[in-house]
Amino acid sequence: MSFVYNADPERGREWQRLFAQRAPDIDFRLWPDIGSAEEVRYLGTWAPVEDLARFPNLEVVFSLGAGVDQFDLGSIPSHVPLVRMQESGIVATMQEYVAMAVLALHRNLVDYIAQQRSETWQALRVRPASQCRVGILGLGQLGAAVAQHLTGLGFACQGWSRTRRQLEDVACFAGGDELPRFLSTSQVLVCLMPLTAETRGILNAKLFTQLPRGASLINVGRGLHLVAADLLAALDSGQLSAAVLDVFDPEPPPVDHPLWHHPSVLITPHIASMTQPESAIERVLDNIARHREGREMVGVVDRQRGY
Ligand code: GLV
């Protein structure tokens, strides 16, 4: 019985060491050294793997990331569940990143970077975090954890989800009817939704006009949530004041893409959150145990919903 790992080889060696310690009965294999295809029961992968039919005894595909939009769900046999990565390391690193981005925007870091470049010394008004309302689009595992973390930092937090959620100290909005009211009071908007046919291109001109003038955007979802031309227009008209972008489509953005050089945009290379081998392996081994015992695994993708 083997587990095949298909992603960054350096982290793969860490997985290999941890698997040897914690699950010596499972033969851990690093792609492309997959051994006998008949023995492959579990596949851990970041990107889709072609021709899964070559693994006749495959039981589960584990996405090594939180998002599963990169997979063609139709190409995974229907009896093989696809499981997205829900583990504490991804959650904690996402909380850190969004806190960094919200604090950077709230404390005018974009302006101060420009000021430093022009040797300008000019203090801008400092307001307490409680006067800054952060709206989280998407209140799944990550969105909810981020909202609670920001609340702990003193920000006024609200969230929007397709179906209603309840979170302590976070105003929760739900469904299309409540979206305009949510947007009209979100001074910083954080996109943490899964990418689906419904959410593709949701960060567009129509949405930007519903935010308060001068609002800012943090995109830690997927590049395809954003219509980049609409963001540039909103920044240039002053409807939006700044954006922090961690995800693009394609990645990296082309060399001459105007977002690279826009003075109101901070860019990071898709590093907002990262699966942490220690905690991810605990989740995977727990899920394997659940699967063997016929119990429900954590994070199984609903193919209808797409996440
Ligand atoms: C990263 O983008 C992930 O899906 O975990």
PDB file of C-alpha atoms and ligand atoms in Angstrom:
ATOM      1  CA  MET A   1       0.000   0.000   0.000  1.00  0.00           C
ATOM      2  CA  SER A   2       1.545   3.310  -1.004  1.00  0.00           C
ATOM      3  CA  PHE A   3       1.022   7.069  -0.737  1.00  0.00           C
ATOM      4  CA  VAL A   4       2.369   8.998  -3.719  1.00  0.00           C
ATOM      5  CA  TYR A   5       3.376  12.639  -3.135  1.00  0.00           C
ATOM      6  CA  ASN A   6       3.402  14.898  -6.175  1.00  0.00           C
ATOM      7  CA  ALA A   7       4.504  18.466  -5.351  1.00  0.00           C
ATOM      8  CA  ASP A   8       7.560  20.489  -4.349  1.00  0.00           C
ATOM      9  CA  PRO A   9      10.336  17.856  -3.873  1.00  0.00           C
ATOM     10  CA  GLU A  10      12.035  19.690  -1.017  1.00  0.00           C
ATOM     11  CA  ARG A  11       8.899  19.694   1.110  1.00  0.00           C
ATOM     12  CA  GLY A  12       8.259  16.172  -0.164  1.00  0.00           C
ATOM     13  CA  ARG A  13      11.398  14.949   1.586  1.00  0.00           C
ATOM     14  CA  GLU A  14      10.062  16.425   4.809  1.00  0.00           C
ATOM     15  CA  TRP A  15       6.794  14.557   4.237  1.00  0.00           C
ATOM     16  CA  GLN A  16       8.805  11.406   3.572  1.00  0.00           C
ATOM     17  CA  ARG A  17      10.679  11.696   6.869  1.00  0.00           C
ATOM     18  CA  LEU A  18       7.479  12.369   8.818  1.00  0.00           C
ATOM     19  CA  PHE A  19       5.612   9.530   7.119  1.00  0.00           C
ATOM     20  CA  ALA A  20       8.448   7.115   7.946  1.00  0.00           C
ATOM     21  CA  GLN A  21       8.124   8.092  11.630  1.00  0.00           C
ATOM     22  CA  ARG A  22       4.365   8.202  11.928  1.00  0.00           C
ATOM     23  CA  ALA A  23       3.070   5.721   9.390  1.00  0.00           C
ATOM     24  CA  PRO A  24       5.818   3.171   8.686  1.00  0.00           C
ATOM     25  CA  ASP A  25       3.235   0.743   7.291  1.00  0.00           C
ATOM     26  CA  ILE A  26       2.542   3.063   4.342  1.00  0.00           C
ATOM     27  CA  ASP A  27       5.110   3.017   1.542  1.00  0.00           C
ATOM     28  CA  PHE A  28       5.714   6.749   0.870  1.00  0.00           C
ATOM     29  CA  ARG A  29       6.730   7.553  -2.685  1.00  0.00           C
ATOM     30  CA  LEU A  30       7.975  10.804  -4.159  1.00  0.00           C
ATOM     31  CA  TRP A  31       6.821  11.550  -7.694  1.00  0.00           C
ATOM     32  CA  PRO A  32       7.979  10.444 -10.288  1.00  0.00           C
ATOM     33  CA  ASP A  33       9.291   7.371  -8.410  1.00  0.00           C
ATOM     34  CA  ILE A  34       5.821   5.902  -7.915  1.00  0.00           C
ATOM     35  CA  GLY A  35       6.801   2.213  -7.718  1.00  0.00           C
ATOM     36  CA  SER A  36       4.076  -0.248  -8.615  1.00  0.00           C
ATOM     37  CA  ALA A  37       0.942   1.524  -9.862  1.00  0.00           C
ATOM     38  CA  GLU A  38      -1.247  -1.262  -8.392  1.00  0.00           C
ATOM     39  CA  GLU A  39      -0.020  -0.456  -4.916  1.00  0.00           C
ATOM     40  CA  VAL A  40      -0.953   3.218  -5.027  1.00  0.00           C
ATOM     41  CA  ARG A  41      -3.915   3.762  -2.681  1.00  0.00           C
ATOM     42  CA  TYR A  42      -3.463   7.437  -1.876  1.00  0.00           C
ATOM     43  CA  LEU A  43      -2.284  10.333  -3.984  1.00  0.00           C
ATOM     44  CA  GLY A  44      -1.262  13.647  -2.413  1.00  0.00           C
ATOM     45  CA  THR A  45      -0.914  16.301  -5.084  1.00  0.00           C
ATOM     46  CA  TRP A  46      -1.007  20.016  -5.614  1.00  0.00           C
ATOM     47  CA  ALA A  47      -1.670  19.879  -9.358  1.00  0.00           C
ATOM     48  CA  PRO A  48      -3.974  17.538 -11.249  1.00  0.00           C
ATOM     49  CA  VAL A  49      -2.405  14.238 -12.285  1.00  0.00           C
ATOM     50  CA  GLU A  50      -3.341  12.943 -15.716  1.00  0.00           C
ATOM     51  CA  ASP A  51      -4.679   9.490 -16.365  1.00  0.00           C
ATOM     52  CA  LEU A  52      -5.635   8.394 -12.879  1.00  0.00           C
ATOM     53  CA  ALA A  53      -6.921   5.165 -14.438  1.00  0.00           C
ATOM     54  CA  ARG A  54      -3.345   3.896 -14.348  1.00  0.00           C
ATOM     55  CA  PHE A  55      -3.791   3.510 -10.559  1.00  0.00           C
ATOM     56  CA  PRO A  56      -6.464   0.783 -10.434  1.00  0.00           C
ATOM     57  CA  ASN A  57      -6.547   0.648  -6.621  1.00  0.00           C
ATOM     58  CA  LEU A  58      -6.515   4.389  -5.936  1.00  0.00           C
ATOM     59  CA  GLU A  59      -8.798   5.173  -2.977  1.00  0.00           C
ATOM     60  CA  VAL A  60      -8.366   8.884  -2.202  1.00  0.00           C
ATOM     61  CA  VAL A  61      -6.859  11.980  -3.846  1.00  0.00           C
ATOM     62  CA  PHE A  62      -5.618  14.483  -1.266  1.00  0.00           C
ATOM     63  CA  SER A  63      -5.201  18.059  -2.469  1.00  0.00           C
ATOM     64  CA  LEU A  64      -2.073  19.431  -0.800  1.00  0.00           C
ATOM     65  CA  GLY A  65      -3.587  22.913  -0.871  1.00  0.00           C
ATOM     66  CA  ALA A  66      -6.778  24.382   0.519  1.00  0.00           C
ATOM     67  CA  GLY A  67      -8.154  25.193  -2.936  1.00  0.00           C
ATOM     68  CA  VAL A  68      -9.225  22.529  -5.435  1.00  0.00           C
ATOM     69  CA  ASP A  69     -10.174  24.700  -8.425  1.00  0.00           C
ATOM     70  CA  GLN A  70      -7.085  23.462 -10.299  1.00  0.00           C
ATOM     71  CA  PHE A  71      -8.598  19.958 -10.508  1.00  0.00           C
ATOM     72  CA  ASP A  72     -10.916  18.810 -13.257  1.00  0.00           C
ATOM     73  CA  LEU A  73     -13.421  17.038 -11.027  1.00  0.00           C
ATOM     74  CA  GLY A  74     -14.737  15.044 -13.960  1.00  0.00           C
ATOM     75  CA  SER A  75     -11.337  13.400 -14.473  1.00  0.00           C
ATOM     76  CA  ILE A  76     -11.273  11.892 -10.969  1.00  0.00           C
ATOM     77  CA  PRO A  77     -13.252   8.635 -10.887  1.00  0.00           C
ATOM     78  CA  SER A  78     -16.497   9.159  -8.992  1.00  0.00           C
ATOM     79  CA  HIS A  79     -15.694   6.457  -6.424  1.00  0.00           C
ATOM     80  CA  VAL A  80     -12.433   8.246  -5.505  1.00  0.00           C
ATOM     81  CA  PRO A  81     -13.049  11.137  -3.097  1.00  0.00           C
ATOM     82  CA  LEU A  82     -11.063  14.352  -3.519  1.00  0.00           C
ATOM     83  CA  VAL A  83     -10.135  15.868  -0.163  1.00  0.00           C
ATOM     84  CA  ARG A  84      -8.997  19.452   0.277  1.00  0.00           C
ATOM     85  CA  MET A  85      -6.359  20.343   2.820  1.00  0.00           C
ATOM     86  CA  GLN A  86      -7.851  21.655   6.025  1.00  0.00           C
ATOM     87  CA  GLU A  87      -5.052  21.882   8.530  1.00  0.00           C
ATOM     88  CA  SER A  88      -3.995  24.258  11.262  1.00  0.00           C
ATOM     89  CA  GLY A  89      -0.797  25.411   9.500  1.00  0.00           C
ATOM     90  CA  ILE A  90      -2.695  26.802   6.502  1.00  0.00           C
ATOM     91  CA  VAL A  91      -5.117  28.554   8.836  1.00  0.00           C
ATOM     92  CA  ALA A  92      -2.413  30.118  11.018  1.00  0.00           C
ATOM     93  CA  THR A  93      -0.323  31.343   8.083  1.00  0.00           C
ATOM     94  CA  MET A  94      -3.405  32.837   6.409  1.00  0.00           C
ATOM     95  CA  GLN A  95      -4.322  34.637   9.641  1.00  0.00           C
ATOM     96  CA  GLU A  96      -0.804  36.096   9.774  1.00  0.00           C
ATOM     97  CA  TYR A  97      -0.817  37.251   6.169  1.00  0.00           C
ATOM     98  CA  VAL A  98      -4.212  38.916   6.257  1.00  0.00           C
ATOM     99  CA  ALA A  99      -3.315  40.615   9.547  1.00  0.00           C
ATOM    100  CA  MET A 100      -0.127  41.912   7.915  1.00  0.00           C
ATOM    101  CA  ALA A 101      -2.043  43.180   4.878  1.00  0.00           C
ATOM    102  CA  VAL A 102      -4.883  44.772   6.858  1.00  0.00           C
ATOM    103  CA  LEU A 103      -2.410  46.465   9.206  1.00  0.00           C
ATOM    104  CA  ALA A 104      -0.330  47.678   6.248  1.00  0.00           C
ATOM    105  CA  LEU A 105      -3.415  49.251   4.678  1.00  0.00           C
ATOM    106  CA  HIS A 106      -4.803  50.595   7.934  1.00  0.00           C
ATOM    107  CA  ARG A 107      -1.463  52.164   8.888  1.00  0.00           C
ATOM    108  CA  ASN A 108      -0.889  53.689   5.409  1.00  0.00           C
ATOM    109  CA  LEU A 109       2.148  51.637   4.466  1.00  0.00           C
ATOM    110  CA  VAL A 110       1.466  52.140   0.734  1.00  0.00           C
ATOM    111  CA  ASP A 111       1.652  55.934   1.217  1.00  0.00           C
ATOM    112  CA  TYR A 112       4.750  55.702   3.371  1.00  0.00           C
ATOM    113  CA  ILE A 113       6.558  53.539   0.803  1.00  0.00           C
ATOM    114  CA  ALA A 114       5.900  56.270  -1.779  1.00  0.00           C
ATOM    115  CA  GLN A 115       6.936  58.957   0.697  1.00  0.00           C
ATOM    116  CA  GLN A 116      10.199  57.192   1.475  1.00  0.00           C
ATOM    117  CA  ARG A 117      10.997  56.937  -2.239  1.00  0.00           C
ATOM    118  CA  SER A 118      10.559  60.708  -2.582  1.00  0.00           C
ATOM    119  CA  GLU A 119      12.276  61.525   0.749  1.00  0.00           C
ATOM    120  CA  THR A 120       9.043  62.930   2.115  1.00  0.00           C
ATOM    121  CA  TRP A 121       8.393  63.117   5.860  1.00  0.00           C
ATOM    122  CA  GLN A 122       4.712  63.605   6.390  1.00  0.00           C
ATOM    123  CA  ALA A 123       2.569  62.106   9.125  1.00  0.00           C
ATOM    124  CA  LEU A 124      -0.890  60.870   8.179  1.00  0.00           C
ATOM    125  CA  ARG A 125      -3.739  60.699  10.649  1.00  0.00           C
ATOM    126  CA  VAL A 126      -3.677  57.581  12.828  1.00  0.00           C
ATOM    127  CA  ARG A 127      -7.049  56.072  13.697  1.00  0.00           C
ATOM    128  CA  PRO A 128      -7.796  53.172  16.006  1.00  0.00           C
ATOM    129  CA  ALA A 129      -8.404  49.741  14.459  1.00  0.00           C
ATOM    130  CA  SER A 130     -11.927  49.778  15.858  1.00  0.00           C
ATOM    131  CA  GLN A 131     -12.754  52.522  13.337  1.00  0.00           C
ATOM    132  CA  CYS A 132     -11.659  50.348  10.425  1.00  0.00           C
ATOM    133  CA  ARG A 133     -14.301  47.920   9.179  1.00  0.00           C
ATOM    134  CA  VAL A 134     -12.908  44.851   7.453  1.00  0.00           C
ATOM    135  CA  GLY A 135     -15.232  42.731   5.319  1.00  0.00           C
ATOM    136  CA  ILE A 136     -14.319  39.120   4.636  1.00  0.00           C
ATOM    137  CA  LEU A 137     -15.851  37.655   1.475  1.00  0.00           C
ATOM    138  CA  GLY A 138     -16.144  33.951   2.235  1.00  0.00           C
ATOM    139  CA  LEU A 139     -16.579  32.605   5.753  1.00  0.00           C
ATOM    140  CA  GLY A 140     -15.337  29.056   5.301  1.00  0.00           C
ATOM    141  CA  GLN A 141     -12.652  27.595   7.531  1.00  0.00           C
ATOM    142  CA  LEU A 142     -10.105  30.238   6.489  1.00  0.00           C
ATOM    143  CA  GLY A 143     -12.450  33.237   6.309  1.00  0.00           C
ATOM    144  CA  ALA A 144     -13.937  32.538   9.719  1.00  0.00           C
ATOM    145  CA  ALA A 145     -10.507  32.086  11.330  1.00  0.00           C
ATOM    146  CA  VAL A 146      -9.236  35.298   9.719  1.00  0.00           C
ATOM    147  CA  ALA A 147     -12.291  37.255  10.878  1.00  0.00           C
ATOM    148  CA  GLN A 148     -11.796  36.096  14.423  1.00  0.00           C
ATOM    149  CA  HIS A 149      -8.090  36.895  14.365  1.00  0.00           C
ATOM    150  CA  LEU A 150      -8.727  40.434  13.061  1.00  0.00           C
ATOM    151  CA  THR A 151     -11.395  40.951  15.710  1.00  0.00           C
ATOM    152  CA  GLY A 152      -8.739  40.027  18.269  1.00  0.00           C
ATOM    153  CA  LEU A 153      -6.525  42.794  16.832  1.00  0.00           C
ATOM    154  CA  GLY A 154      -9.316  45.286  17.452  1.00  0.00           C
ATOM    155  CA  PHE A 155     -10.720  45.638  13.922  1.00  0.00           C
ATOM    156  CA  ALA A 156     -14.447  45.875  13.351  1.00  0.00           C
ATOM    157  CA  CYS A 157     -15.086  42.732  11.347  1.00  0.00           C
ATOM    158  CA  GLN A 158     -17.911  41.549   9.181  1.00  0.00           C
ATOM    159  CA  GLY A 159     -18.237  38.638   6.812  1.00  0.00           C
ATOM    160  CA  TRP A 160     -20.326  37.465   3.914  1.00  0.00           C
ATOM    161  CA  SER A 161     -21.044  33.898   2.854  1.00  0.00           C
ATOM    162  CA  ARG A 162     -23.448  32.136   0.517  1.00  0.00           C
ATOM    163  CA  THR A 163     -25.222  30.452   3.397  1.00  0.00           C
ATOM    164  CA  ARG A 164     -25.512  32.017   6.836  1.00  0.00           C
ATOM    165  CA  ARG A 165     -22.732  31.569   9.364  1.00  0.00           C
ATOM    166  CA  GLN A 166     -22.621  32.638  12.982  1.00  0.00           C
ATOM    167  CA  LEU A 167     -19.419  33.938  14.478  1.00  0.00           C
ATOM    168  CA  GLU A 168     -18.783  35.637  17.763  1.00  0.00           C
ATOM    169  CA  ASP A 169     -18.195  39.406  17.438  1.00  0.00           C
ATOM    170  CA  VAL A 170     -18.376  39.257  13.621  1.00  0.00           C
ATOM    171  CA  ALA A 171     -21.421  40.643  11.811  1.00  0.00           C
ATOM    172  CA  CYS A 172     -22.426  37.899   9.376  1.00  0.00           C
ATOM    173  CA  PHE A 173     -24.206  38.632   6.086  1.00  0.00           C
ATOM    174  CA  ALA A 174     -25.513  35.950   3.734  1.00  0.00           C
ATOM    175  CA  GLY A 175     -26.746  35.496   0.191  1.00  0.00           C
ATOM    176  CA  GLY A 176     -27.083  37.838  -2.759  1.00  0.00           C
ATOM    177  CA  ASP A 177     -29.672  40.055  -1.070  1.00  0.00           C
ATOM    178  CA  GLU A 178     -27.338  41.041   1.747  1.00  0.00           C
ATOM    179  CA  LEU A 179     -24.226  41.489  -0.385  1.00  0.00           C
ATOM    180  CA  PRO A 180     -24.792  45.199  -1.216  1.00  0.00           C
ATOM    181  CA  ARG A 181     -25.213  46.127   2.459  1.00  0.00           C
ATOM    182  CA  PHE A 182     -22.105  44.148   3.368  1.00  0.00           C
ATOM    183  CA  LEU A 183     -20.064  45.811   0.619  1.00  0.00           C
ATOM    184  CA  SER A 184     -21.266  49.338   1.367  1.00  0.00           C
ATOM    185  CA  THR A 185     -19.686  49.184   4.835  1.00  0.00           C
ATOM    186  CA  SER A 186     -16.469  47.235   4.079  1.00  0.00           C
ATOM    187  CA  GLN A 187     -13.542  49.669   4.104  1.00  0.00           C
ATOM    188  CA  VAL A 188     -11.078  46.851   3.565  1.00  0.00           C
ATOM    189  CA  LEU A 189     -12.392  43.912   1.541  1.00  0.00           C
ATOM    190  CA  VAL A 190     -10.660  40.530   1.859  1.00  0.00           C
ATOM    191  CA  CYS A 191     -11.426  37.866  -0.748  1.00  0.00           C
ATOM    192  CA  LEU A 192     -11.218  34.381   0.740  1.00  0.00           C
ATOM    193  CA  MET A 193     -13.738  32.540  -1.356  1.00  0.00           C
ATOM    194  CA  PRO A 194     -13.256  29.294  -3.222  1.00  0.00           C
ATOM    195  CA  LEU A 195     -13.005  29.760  -6.983  1.00  0.00           C
ATOM    196  CA  THR A 196     -16.134  28.392  -8.659  1.00  0.00           C
ATOM    197  CA  ALA A 197     -18.165  29.288 -11.739  1.00  0.00           C
ATOM    198  CA  GLU A 198     -20.180  31.624  -9.473  1.00  0.00           C
ATOM    199  CA  THR A 199     -17.232  33.467  -7.929  1.00  0.00           C
ATOM    200  CA  ARG A 200     -15.026  33.781 -11.020  1.00  0.00           C
ATOM    201  CA  GLY A 201     -14.583  37.484 -11.798  1.00  0.00           C
ATOM    202  CA  ILE A 202     -16.579  38.560  -8.727  1.00  0.00           C
ATOM    203  CA  LEU A 203     -14.016  41.274  -7.907  1.00  0.00           C
ATOM    204  CA  ASN A 204     -15.129  43.504 -10.761  1.00  0.00           C
ATOM    205  CA  ALA A 205     -16.183  47.095 -11.492  1.00  0.00           C
ATOM    206  CA  LYS A 206     -19.754  46.507 -10.309  1.00  0.00           C
ATOM    207  CA  LEU A 207     -18.576  45.218  -6.949  1.00  0.00           C
ATOM    208  CA  PHE A 208     -15.952  47.949  -6.536  1.00  0.00           C
ATOM    209  CA  THR A 209     -18.559  50.696  -7.008  1.00  0.00           C
ATOM    210  CA  GLN A 210     -20.546  49.245  -4.100  1.00  0.00           C
ATOM    211  CA  LEU A 211     -17.645  49.676  -1.658  1.00  0.00           C
ATOM    212  CA  PRO A 212     -17.182  52.950   0.223  1.00  0.00           C
ATOM    213  CA  ARG A 213     -15.070  55.404  -1.785  1.00  0.00           C
ATOM    214  CA  GLY A 214     -11.371  54.930  -1.001  1.00  0.00           C
ATOM    215  CA  ALA A 215     -11.803  51.326   0.193  1.00  0.00           C
ATOM    216  CA  SER A 216      -9.000  48.841  -0.301  1.00  0.00           C
ATOM    217  CA  LEU A 217      -8.798  45.246  -1.467  1.00  0.00           C
ATOM    218  CA  ILE A 218      -6.853  42.185  -0.326  1.00  0.00           C
ATOM    219  CA  ASN A 219      -7.036  39.191  -2.661  1.00  0.00           C
ATOM    220  CA  VAL A 220      -5.876  35.933  -1.111  1.00  0.00           C
ATOM    221  CA  GLY A 221      -8.393  33.782  -2.993  1.00  0.00           C
ATOM    222  CA  ARG A 222      -7.468  33.054  -6.586  1.00  0.00           C
ATOM    223  CA  GLY A 223      -6.287  35.250  -9.437  1.00  0.00           C
ATOM    224  CA  LEU A 224      -9.442  34.520 -11.433  1.00  0.00           C
ATOM    225  CA  HIS A 225     -11.644  36.105  -8.772  1.00  0.00           C
ATOM    226  CA  LEU A 226     -10.283  39.443  -9.933  1.00  0.00           C
ATOM    227  CA  VAL A 227     -10.867  41.400 -13.123  1.00  0.00           C
ATOM    228  CA  ALA A 228      -7.485  43.149 -13.158  1.00  0.00           C
ATOM    229  CA  ALA A 229      -8.514  45.859 -15.649  1.00  0.00           C
ATOM    230  CA  ASP A 230     -11.442  46.808 -13.374  1.00  0.00           C
ATOM    231  CA  LEU A 231      -9.129  47.029 -10.381  1.00  0.00           C
ATOM    232  CA  LEU A 232      -6.741  49.316 -12.266  1.00  0.00           C
ATOM    233  CA  ALA A 233      -9.642  51.552 -13.319  1.00  0.00           C
ATOM    234  CA  ALA A 234     -10.988  51.669  -9.742  1.00  0.00           C
ATOM    235  CA  LEU A 235      -7.532  52.565  -8.370  1.00  0.00           C
ATOM    236  CA  ASP A 236      -7.032  55.236 -10.990  1.00  0.00           C
ATOM    237  CA  SER A 237     -10.436  56.817 -10.359  1.00  0.00           C
ATOM    238  CA  GLY A 238      -9.895  56.848  -6.582  1.00  0.00           C
ATOM    239  CA  GLN A 239     -12.844  54.516  -5.937  1.00  0.00           C
ATOM    240  CA  LEU A 240     -10.255  52.158  -4.443  1.00  0.00           C
ATOM    241  CA  SER A 241      -7.178  53.478  -2.667  1.00  0.00           C
ATOM    242  CA  ALA A 242      -4.931  50.410  -2.557  1.00  0.00           C
ATOM    243  CA  ALA A 243      -4.731  46.673  -3.100  1.00  0.00           C
ATOM    244  CA  VAL A 244      -2.668  43.831  -1.678  1.00  0.00           C
ATOM    245  CA  LEU A 245      -2.566  40.926  -4.116  1.00  0.00           C
ATOM    246  CA  ASP A 246      -1.131  37.491  -3.431  1.00  0.00           C
ATOM    247  CA  VAL A 247      -2.732  35.584  -6.307  1.00  0.00           C
ATOM    248  CA  PHE A 248      -2.793  36.094 -10.071  1.00  0.00           C
ATOM    249  CA  ASP A 249      -3.810  34.415 -13.247  1.00  0.00           C
ATOM    250  CA  PRO A 250      -1.421  33.494 -14.721  1.00  0.00           C
ATOM    251  CA  GLU A 251       1.216  33.264 -12.003  1.00  0.00           C
ATOM    252  CA  PRO A 252       3.513  35.109 -12.174  1.00  0.00           C
ATOM    253  CA  PRO A 253       1.773  37.959 -14.003  1.00  0.00           C
ATOM    254  CA  PRO A 254       3.472  38.860 -17.322  1.00  0.00           C
ATOM    255  CA  VAL A 255       6.535  41.107 -17.013  1.00  0.00           C
ATOM    256  CA  ASP A 256       4.812  44.168 -18.425  1.00  0.00           C
ATOM    257  CA  HIS A 257       1.573  43.827 -16.437  1.00  0.00           C
ATOM    258  CA  PRO A 258       0.570  47.291 -15.135  1.00  0.00           C
ATOM    259  CA  LEU A 259      -0.161  45.909 -11.650  1.00  0.00           C
ATOM    260  CA  TRP A 260       3.558  45.209 -11.124  1.00  0.00           C
ATOM    261  CA  HIS A 261       4.350  48.906 -11.117  1.00  0.00           C
ATOM    262  CA  HIS A 262       1.170  50.444  -9.782  1.00  0.00           C
ATOM    263  CA  PRO A 263       2.096  52.683  -6.812  1.00  0.00           C
ATOM    264  CA  SER A 264      -1.016  51.629  -4.873  1.00  0.00           C
ATOM    265  CA  VAL A 265      -0.511  47.892  -5.219  1.00  0.00           C
ATOM    266  CA  LEU A 266       1.522  45.547  -3.042  1.00  0.00           C
ATOM    267  CA  ILE A 267       2.269  42.163  -4.599  1.00  0.00           C
ATOM    268  CA  THR A 268       3.415  38.887  -3.032  1.00  0.00           C
ATOM    269  CA  PRO A 269       4.038  35.607  -4.915  1.00  0.00           C
ATOM    270  CA  HIS A 270       1.163  33.371  -3.711  1.00  0.00           C
ATOM    271  CA  ILE A 271       2.634  32.843  -0.271  1.00  0.00           C
ATOM    272  CA  ALA A 272      -0.232  34.045   1.943  1.00  0.00           C
ATOM    273  CA  SER A 273      -0.679  30.610   3.424  1.00  0.00           C
ATOM    274  CA  MET A 274       1.301  27.454   3.041  1.00  0.00           C
ATOM    275  CA  THR A 275       0.549  23.873   3.953  1.00  0.00           C
ATOM    276  CA  GLN A 276       2.797  22.940   6.869  1.00  0.00           C
ATOM    277  CA  PRO A 277       4.068  19.329   6.649  1.00  0.00           C
ATOM    278  CA  GLU A 278       3.833  18.585  10.415  1.00  0.00           C
ATOM    279  CA  SER A 279       0.185  19.540  10.789  1.00  0.00           C
ATOM    280  CA  ALA A 280      -0.822  18.483   7.260  1.00  0.00           C
ATOM    281  CA  ILE A 281       0.444  14.947   7.828  1.00  0.00           C
ATOM    282  CA  GLU A 282      -1.595  14.682  10.990  1.00  0.00           C
ATOM    283  CA  ARG A 283      -4.680  15.636   8.982  1.00  0.00           C
ATOM    284  CA  VAL A 284      -3.844  13.204   6.150  1.00  0.00           C
ATOM    285  CA  LEU A 285      -3.122  10.290   8.497  1.00  0.00           C
ATOM    286  CA  ASP A 286      -6.290  10.982  10.450  1.00  0.00           C
ATOM    287  CA  ASN A 287      -8.238  11.024   7.184  1.00  0.00           C
ATOM    288  CA  ILE A 288      -6.621   7.765   6.041  1.00  0.00           C
ATOM    289  CA  ALA A 289      -7.613   6.176   9.377  1.00  0.00           C
ATOM    290  CA  ARG A 290     -11.157   7.506   8.963  1.00  0.00           C
ATOM    291  CA  HIS A 291     -11.339   6.174   5.431  1.00  0.00           C
ATOM    292  CA  ARG A 292     -10.133   2.728   6.460  1.00  0.00           C
ATOM    293  CA  GLU A 293     -12.708   2.628   9.240  1.00  0.00           C
ATOM    294  CA  GLY A 294     -15.505   3.800   6.962  1.00  0.00           C
ATOM    295  CA  ARG A 295     -15.878   7.128   8.799  1.00  0.00           C
ATOM    296  CA  GLU A 296     -16.279  10.448   7.012  1.00  0.00           C
ATOM    297  CA  MET A 297     -13.031  12.233   6.143  1.00  0.00           C
ATOM    298  CA  VAL A 298     -12.480  15.935   6.895  1.00  0.00           C
ATOM    299  CA  GLY A 299     -12.541  18.199   3.833  1.00  0.00           C
ATOM    300  CA  VAL A 300     -14.160  15.926   1.228  1.00  0.00           C
ATOM    301  CA  VAL A 301     -15.012  18.032  -1.828  1.00  0.00           C
ATOM    302  CA  ASP A 302     -18.672  18.266  -2.771  1.00  0.00           C
ATOM    303  CA  ARG A 303     -18.441  17.851  -6.533  1.00  0.00           C
ATOM    304  CA  GLN A 304     -21.725  19.624  -7.090  1.00  0.00           C
ATOM    305  CA  ARG A 305     -20.620  22.706  -5.174  1.00  0.00           C
ATOM    306  CA  GLY A 306     -17.069  22.565  -6.505  1.00  0.00           C
ATOM    307  CA  TYR A 307     -15.294  22.923  -3.122  1.00  0.00           C
TER     308      TYR A 307
HETATM  309  C1  GLV B   1      -3.112  27.821  -1.786  1.00  0.00           C
HETATM  310  O1  GLV B   1      -3.413  28.638  -2.574  1.00  0.00           O
HETATM  311  C2  GLV B   1      -3.949  26.721  -1.370  1.00  0.00           C
HETATM  312  O2  GLV B   1      -4.952  26.425  -2.045  1.00  0.00           O
HETATM  313  O3  GLV B   1      -3.637  26.110  -0.334  1.00  0.00           O
END
